[in-house]
Short mmCIF file of C-alpha atoms in Angstrom, two decimals:
data_model
loop_
_atom_site.label_atom_id
_atom_site.label_comp_id
_atom_site.label_asym_id
_atom_site.label_seq_id
_atom_site.Cartn_x
_atom_site.Cartn_y
_atom_site.Cartn_z
CA MET A 1 -95.74 19.52 293.69
CA GLU A 2 -99.01 20.80 294.98
CA GLN A 3 -100.30 20.02 298.46
CA ASN A 4 -103.68 18.50 299.14
CA THR A 5 -104.98 21.65 300.77
CA THR A 6 -104.43 23.92 297.81
CA THR A 7 -105.45 21.87 294.82
CA HIS A 8 -108.13 24.23 293.54
CA THR A 9 -105.87 26.26 291.35
CA ALA A 10 -104.67 25.28 287.90
CA HIS A 11 -105.47 21.56 288.01
CA GLU A 12 -109.01 21.70 289.26
CA ASN A 13 -110.49 19.12 286.92
CA TYR A 14 -107.34 17.31 286.00
CA ASP A 15 -107.04 13.69 287.10
CA PRO A 16 -104.57 11.78 284.90
CA ILE A 17 -105.06 8.42 286.62
CA SER A 18 -108.82 8.43 286.10
CA SER A 19 -108.36 9.51 282.48
CA LYS A 20 -106.00 6.65 281.97
CA LEU A 21 -108.42 4.22 283.60
CA GLY A 22 -111.09 5.33 281.15
CA MET A 23 -108.70 4.91 278.24
CA TRP A 24 -107.80 1.40 279.36
CA LEU A 25 -111.47 0.43 279.68
CA PHE A 26 -111.95 1.57 276.09
CA ILE A 27 -108.86 -0.39 275.02
CA PHE A 28 -110.35 -3.53 276.62
CA THR A 29 -113.44 -3.23 274.42
CA GLU A 30 -111.14 -2.96 271.39
CA LEU A 31 -109.11 -5.97 272.50
CA LEU A 32 -112.25 -8.06 272.88
CA LEU A 33 -113.54 -6.88 269.49
CA PHE A 34 -110.39 -8.09 267.75
CA GLY A 35 -110.18 -11.02 270.17
CA ALA A 36 -113.52 -12.31 268.94
CA LEU A 37 -112.31 -12.00 265.34
CA PHE A 38 -109.16 -13.94 266.19
CA ILE A 39 -111.32 -16.74 267.59
CA VAL A 40 -113.43 -16.77 264.41
CA TYR A 41 -110.20 -16.94 262.42
CA SER A 42 -108.81 -19.84 264.50
CA VAL A 43 -111.97 -21.90 264.24
CA TYR A 44 -112.17 -21.49 260.45
CA ARG A 45 -108.49 -22.20 260.04
CA TYR A 46 -108.85 -25.31 262.18
CA ARG A 47 -111.65 -26.48 259.88
CA ASN A 48 -109.94 -25.51 256.58
CA PRO A 49 -106.21 -25.99 257.23
CA VAL A 50 -105.20 -26.78 253.63
CA ALA A 51 -107.08 -23.90 252.02
CA PHE A 52 -105.72 -21.41 254.58
CA HIS A 53 -102.21 -22.69 253.99
CA LEU A 54 -102.48 -22.37 250.22
CA ALA A 55 -104.29 -19.03 250.29
CA HIS A 56 -101.66 -17.33 252.43
CA HIS A 57 -99.13 -17.72 249.60
CA GLU A 58 -101.00 -14.87 247.92
CA LEU A 59 -99.74 -12.51 250.64
CA SER A 60 -96.26 -11.02 250.52
CA ILE A 61 -94.23 -11.75 253.64
CA THR A 62 -91.87 -8.91 252.70
CA ILE A 63 -94.60 -6.25 252.71
CA GLY A 64 -96.02 -7.72 255.92
CA PHE A 65 -92.61 -7.66 257.56
CA ILE A 66 -91.89 -4.08 256.46
CA ASN A 67 -95.26 -2.93 257.78
CA THR A 68 -94.63 -4.70 261.09
CA VAL A 69 -91.30 -2.93 261.50
CA ILE A 70 -92.89 0.42 260.53
CA LEU A 71 -95.56 0.03 263.21
CA LEU A 72 -93.05 -1.07 265.85
CA ILE A 73 -90.88 1.98 265.15
CA SER A 74 -93.92 4.28 265.25
CA SER A 75 -94.86 2.79 268.62
CA ALA A 76 -91.39 3.55 269.92
CA THR A 77 -91.51 7.14 268.63
CA VAL A 78 -94.84 7.75 270.40
CA ALA A 79 -93.33 6.39 273.62
CA MET A 80 -90.33 8.68 273.06
CA SER A 81 -92.59 11.70 272.51
CA ILE A 82 -93.98 11.10 276.01
CA THR A 83 -90.45 10.92 277.39
CA ALA A 84 -89.65 14.21 275.63
CA MET A 85 -92.80 15.80 277.10
CA GLN A 86 -91.91 14.64 280.60
CA LYS A 87 -88.49 16.19 280.16
CA GLY A 88 -90.15 19.43 279.07
CA ASP A 89 -88.73 19.28 275.56
CA LYS A 90 -91.61 20.53 273.41
CA LYS A 91 -89.69 20.53 270.15
CA ALA A 92 -88.62 16.89 270.49
CA THR A 93 -92.20 15.91 271.41
CA LEU A 94 -93.46 17.48 268.19
CA ILE A 95 -90.72 15.87 266.11
CA PHE A 96 -91.45 12.39 267.51
CA LEU A 97 -95.17 12.85 266.90
CA ALA A 98 -94.50 14.00 263.33
CA ILE A 99 -92.30 10.93 262.70
CA THR A 100 -95.10 8.70 264.04
CA LEU A 101 -97.64 10.28 261.70
CA LEU A 102 -95.25 9.92 258.77
CA LEU A 103 -94.70 6.21 259.54
CA ALA A 104 -98.45 5.69 259.83
CA THR A 105 -98.88 7.23 256.38
CA ILE A 106 -96.22 4.94 254.92
CA PHE A 107 -98.01 1.97 256.49
CA LEU A 108 -101.26 2.96 254.82
CA ILE A 109 -99.54 3.51 251.45
CA ASN A 110 -98.09 -0.02 251.66
CA LYS A 111 -101.52 -1.31 252.56
CA TYR A 112 -102.99 0.51 249.56
CA PHE A 113 -100.56 -1.19 247.17
CA GLU A 114 -101.03 -4.55 248.86
CA TRP A 115 -104.81 -4.42 248.63
CA GLY A 116 -104.58 -2.89 245.16
CA ALA A 117 -102.56 -5.85 243.88
CA LYS A 118 -105.09 -8.30 245.35
CA ILE A 119 -108.02 -6.47 243.81
CA HIS A 120 -106.15 -6.27 240.51
CA HIS A 121 -105.83 -10.08 240.57
CA GLY A 122 -109.56 -10.28 241.09
CA ILE A 123 -109.35 -11.15 244.78
CA TYR A 124 -111.79 -9.02 246.75
CA PRO A 125 -114.89 -9.86 248.77
CA GLY A 126 -117.66 -11.03 246.46
CA SER A 127 -115.52 -11.10 243.30
CA GLU A 128 -116.31 -13.71 240.66
CA PHE A 129 -112.82 -15.21 240.86
CA LEU A 130 -112.96 -15.53 244.64
CA LEU A 131 -116.41 -17.09 244.61
CA SER A 132 -115.14 -19.75 242.17
CA LEU A 133 -112.54 -20.84 244.75
CA SER A 134 -113.09 -23.23 247.66
CA HIS A 135 -115.00 -22.39 250.83
CA GLY A 136 -111.73 -22.13 252.80
CA ASP A 137 -110.24 -19.60 250.36
CA ILE A 138 -113.34 -17.43 250.56
CA LEU A 139 -113.16 -17.51 254.36
CA PHE A 140 -109.44 -16.72 254.39
CA PHE A 141 -109.71 -13.70 252.12
CA GLY A 142 -112.94 -12.54 253.74
CA LEU A 143 -111.22 -12.52 257.12
CA TYR A 144 -108.07 -11.01 255.63
CA PHE A 145 -109.91 -8.04 254.14
CA PHE A 146 -112.15 -7.57 257.15
CA MET A 147 -109.48 -7.79 259.84
CA THR A 148 -106.74 -5.83 258.09
CA GLY A 149 -109.39 -3.34 256.95
CA LEU A 150 -110.70 -2.86 260.47
CA HIS A 151 -107.11 -2.46 261.60
CA ALA A 152 -106.48 0.14 258.88
CA ILE A 153 -109.53 2.08 260.11
CA HIS A 154 -107.92 2.05 263.56
CA ILE A 155 -104.72 3.39 262.04
CA ILE A 156 -106.67 6.27 260.50
CA VAL A 157 -108.46 7.00 263.79
CA GLY A 158 -105.09 6.88 265.57
CA MET A 159 -103.64 9.33 263.05
CA VAL A 160 -106.52 11.77 263.59
CA LEU A 161 -106.04 11.46 267.35
CA LEU A 162 -102.28 12.00 267.16
CA THR A 163 -102.78 14.98 264.84
CA ILE A 164 -105.02 16.57 267.47
CA VAL A 165 -102.35 15.76 270.06
CA PHE A 166 -99.73 17.36 267.82
CA PHE A 167 -101.60 20.67 267.56
CA ARG A 168 -102.46 20.71 271.26
CA VAL A 169 -98.81 20.21 272.14
CA ARG A 170 -97.90 23.01 269.74
CA ASN A 171 -100.32 25.52 271.22
CA GLY A 172 -99.43 24.50 274.76
CA ARG A 173 -102.72 22.92 275.83
CA ILE A 174 -100.75 19.75 276.40
CA ASN A 175 -97.76 20.69 278.51
CA PRO A 176 -95.41 18.98 280.98
CA ASP A 177 -97.89 19.66 283.83
CA ARG A 178 -100.84 18.30 281.91
CA TYR A 179 -100.03 15.68 279.30
CA SER A 180 -102.58 12.96 279.99
CA PHE A 181 -104.12 13.47 276.51
CA LEU A 182 -100.75 12.70 274.95
CA GLU A 183 -100.35 9.60 277.11
CA ASN A 184 -103.81 8.30 276.23
CA GLY A 185 -103.28 9.00 272.54
CA GLY A 186 -100.07 7.03 272.86
CA LEU A 187 -101.93 4.14 274.51
CA TYR A 188 -104.33 4.02 271.55
CA TRP A 189 -101.43 3.92 269.13
CA HIS A 190 -99.78 1.07 271.03
CA LEU A 191 -103.09 -0.83 270.86
CA VAL A 192 -103.01 -0.54 267.06
CA ASP A 193 -99.46 -1.92 267.14
CA LEU A 194 -100.51 -4.70 269.53
CA ILE A 195 -103.23 -5.93 267.17
CA TRP A 196 -100.89 -5.92 264.18
CA ILE A 197 -98.39 -8.03 266.14
CA PHE A 198 -100.96 -10.85 265.99
CA LEU A 199 -102.35 -10.12 262.51
CA PHE A 200 -98.92 -10.45 260.91
CA PRO A 201 -98.08 -14.07 261.88
CA LEU A 202 -101.69 -15.23 261.50
CA PHE A 203 -102.16 -14.02 257.93
CA TYR A 204 -98.68 -13.85 256.45
CA LEU A 205 -96.80 -16.63 258.22
CA ILE A 206 -99.03 -19.70 258.06
CA HIS A 207 -97.17 -22.97 257.79
CA MET B 1 -101.86 6.83 294.26
CA SER B 2 -99.12 9.34 294.88
CA GLU B 3 -97.78 10.25 291.49
CA LEU B 4 -95.49 12.96 292.69
CA LYS B 5 -92.68 11.94 290.39
CA PRO B 6 -93.84 9.99 287.36
CA HIS B 7 -91.36 7.47 286.05
CA ILE B 8 -89.58 8.77 282.96
CA SER B 9 -88.37 6.07 280.59
CA SER B 10 -85.18 7.09 278.83
CA TYR B 11 -84.87 7.33 275.03
CA GLY B 12 -82.26 4.59 275.20
CA SER B 13 -84.60 2.14 276.93
CA HIS B 14 -87.27 2.75 274.28
CA LEU B 15 -84.73 2.09 271.54
CA PHE B 16 -83.59 -1.07 273.28
CA VAL B 17 -87.19 -2.32 273.53
CA LEU B 18 -87.68 -1.48 269.85
CA ALA B 19 -84.54 -3.44 268.91
CA CYS B 20 -85.85 -6.46 270.86
CA LEU B 21 -89.23 -6.26 269.11
CA ILE B 22 -87.69 -6.06 265.63
CA THR B 23 -85.34 -8.95 266.44
CA LEU B 24 -88.28 -11.08 267.57
CA THR B 25 -90.14 -10.23 264.35
CA GLY B 26 -87.11 -11.36 262.36
CA ILE B 27 -86.97 -14.61 264.37
CA THR B 28 -90.67 -15.32 263.66
CA VAL B 29 -90.16 -14.89 259.92
CA ALA B 30 -87.05 -17.10 260.04
CA ILE B 31 -88.79 -19.83 262.05
CA THR B 32 -91.83 -19.99 259.78
CA SER B 33 -89.64 -20.38 256.69
CA VAL B 34 -88.40 -23.71 258.11
CA GLN B 35 -90.65 -26.78 258.04
CA LEU B 36 -91.43 -27.75 261.62
CA GLY B 37 -94.99 -28.99 261.26
CA ALA B 38 -97.45 -27.88 263.91
CA PHE B 39 -94.64 -26.36 265.95
CA ASN B 40 -94.41 -23.46 263.47
CA THR B 41 -97.75 -21.99 264.49
CA THR B 42 -97.07 -22.56 268.19
CA ALA B 43 -93.69 -20.84 267.92
CA ALA B 44 -95.13 -17.92 265.92
CA MET B 45 -97.90 -17.39 268.46
CA MET B 46 -95.53 -17.64 271.41
CA ILE B 47 -93.23 -15.03 269.91
CA ALA B 48 -96.21 -12.79 269.08
CA SER B 49 -97.40 -13.08 272.69
CA THR B 50 -93.93 -12.20 273.95
CA LYS B 51 -93.88 -9.14 271.70
CA ALA B 52 -97.35 -8.15 272.90
CA ALA B 53 -96.21 -8.50 276.51
CA ILE B 54 -93.18 -6.30 275.85
CA VAL B 55 -95.39 -3.62 274.25
CA LEU B 56 -97.84 -3.77 277.17
CA ILE B 57 -95.18 -3.69 279.88
CA TYR B 58 -92.78 -1.10 278.47
CA PHE B 59 -94.46 1.00 275.76
CA MET B 60 -97.84 1.01 277.46
CA HIS B 61 -96.04 1.68 280.70
CA LEU B 62 -97.70 -1.03 282.81
CA LYS B 63 -94.46 -1.73 284.64
CA PHE B 64 -94.32 1.77 286.06
CA ASP B 65 -98.00 2.67 286.40
CA ASP B 66 -100.34 2.11 289.29
CA LYS B 67 -100.91 -1.59 290.12
CA ILE B 68 -104.61 -1.30 289.26
CA PHE B 69 -103.76 -1.14 285.53
CA ARG B 70 -101.72 -4.34 285.65
CA PHE B 71 -104.53 -6.04 287.55
CA MET B 72 -107.17 -4.98 285.04
CA VAL B 73 -105.15 -6.02 281.99
CA THR B 74 -104.38 -9.42 283.52
CA LEU B 75 -108.05 -9.93 284.34
CA VAL B 76 -109.20 -9.10 280.81
CA LEU B 77 -106.57 -11.37 279.25
CA ALA B 78 -107.55 -14.18 281.63
CA ILE B 79 -111.21 -13.85 280.64
CA TYR B 80 -110.21 -13.90 276.97
CA ALA B 81 -108.07 -17.00 277.49
CA ILE B 82 -111.02 -18.78 279.14
CA VAL B 83 -113.25 -17.91 276.17
CA ILE B 84 -110.66 -19.37 273.76
CA VAL B 85 -110.36 -22.59 275.77
CA ILE B 86 -114.13 -23.04 275.99
CA THR B 87 -114.58 -22.38 272.25
CA PHE B 88 -111.98 -24.96 271.34
CA PHE B 89 -113.35 -27.59 273.69
CA ASP B 90 -116.63 -27.06 271.93
CA TYR B 91 -115.15 -27.52 268.46
CA LEU B 92 -112.84 -30.41 269.36
CA TYR B 93 -115.37 -32.56 271.22
CA ARG B 94 -118.60 -31.66 269.53
#
């Protein structure tokens, strides 16, 4: 490893710890964004317990469970791509990143069918059918579409980010001496997973 | 902040963590399919928090990173917890 006296060579402007600090600060803003939504959800559920309980039967636990497992696996593959990078195994890094992107795509396809079925049944924000239901139902589905939708946007952003990571690893800009971008991309992906961990029981598993 | 040798988590440890997370997800689904009254939600949230902690500590590498990261995450979560408590006091005793 380099000594303090001769740092002005290849790593002049490279400071992985500061980069990571910046990434974490950004993640905190994301956590508080979703955190506020979770509080809104809890208050409305506390005020409309029966409607929330009945409305959640519209959601498929199976699809929710499958999507949870998909996201958990994709989180693990991102973590493993970092391990591969640290070991200097470029090929494995790329394979793990590709698997992650594939899993993210499957997640979104499931989401598409899930939302599609709801919309087909006339349940979407502002629909005539939904507006004819009780106040609690409207709140439940409003929050459902908004929170899972915002989460899906995060999935798409994460996929764009990981695609950039993929190409940078391939052309060597991210390498075992300089992989902070990969690590921070991974942190973002874990954040997406973290949020889903709470969305799943709150929307699909109400009792 | 000497990061001369960054900690490298093995593939096996990641797979083990993943297995734990999937098991916990299965347990949540199983628990909520049984009628336990208010305990259902409590249990589901406790398991979700455990899963979140596992993701933070192992996947997000807090266990092996500089202490400053752990400190910051704890601080943010503490602030968030305070906001939740205050909100609910407001709604319960209004």
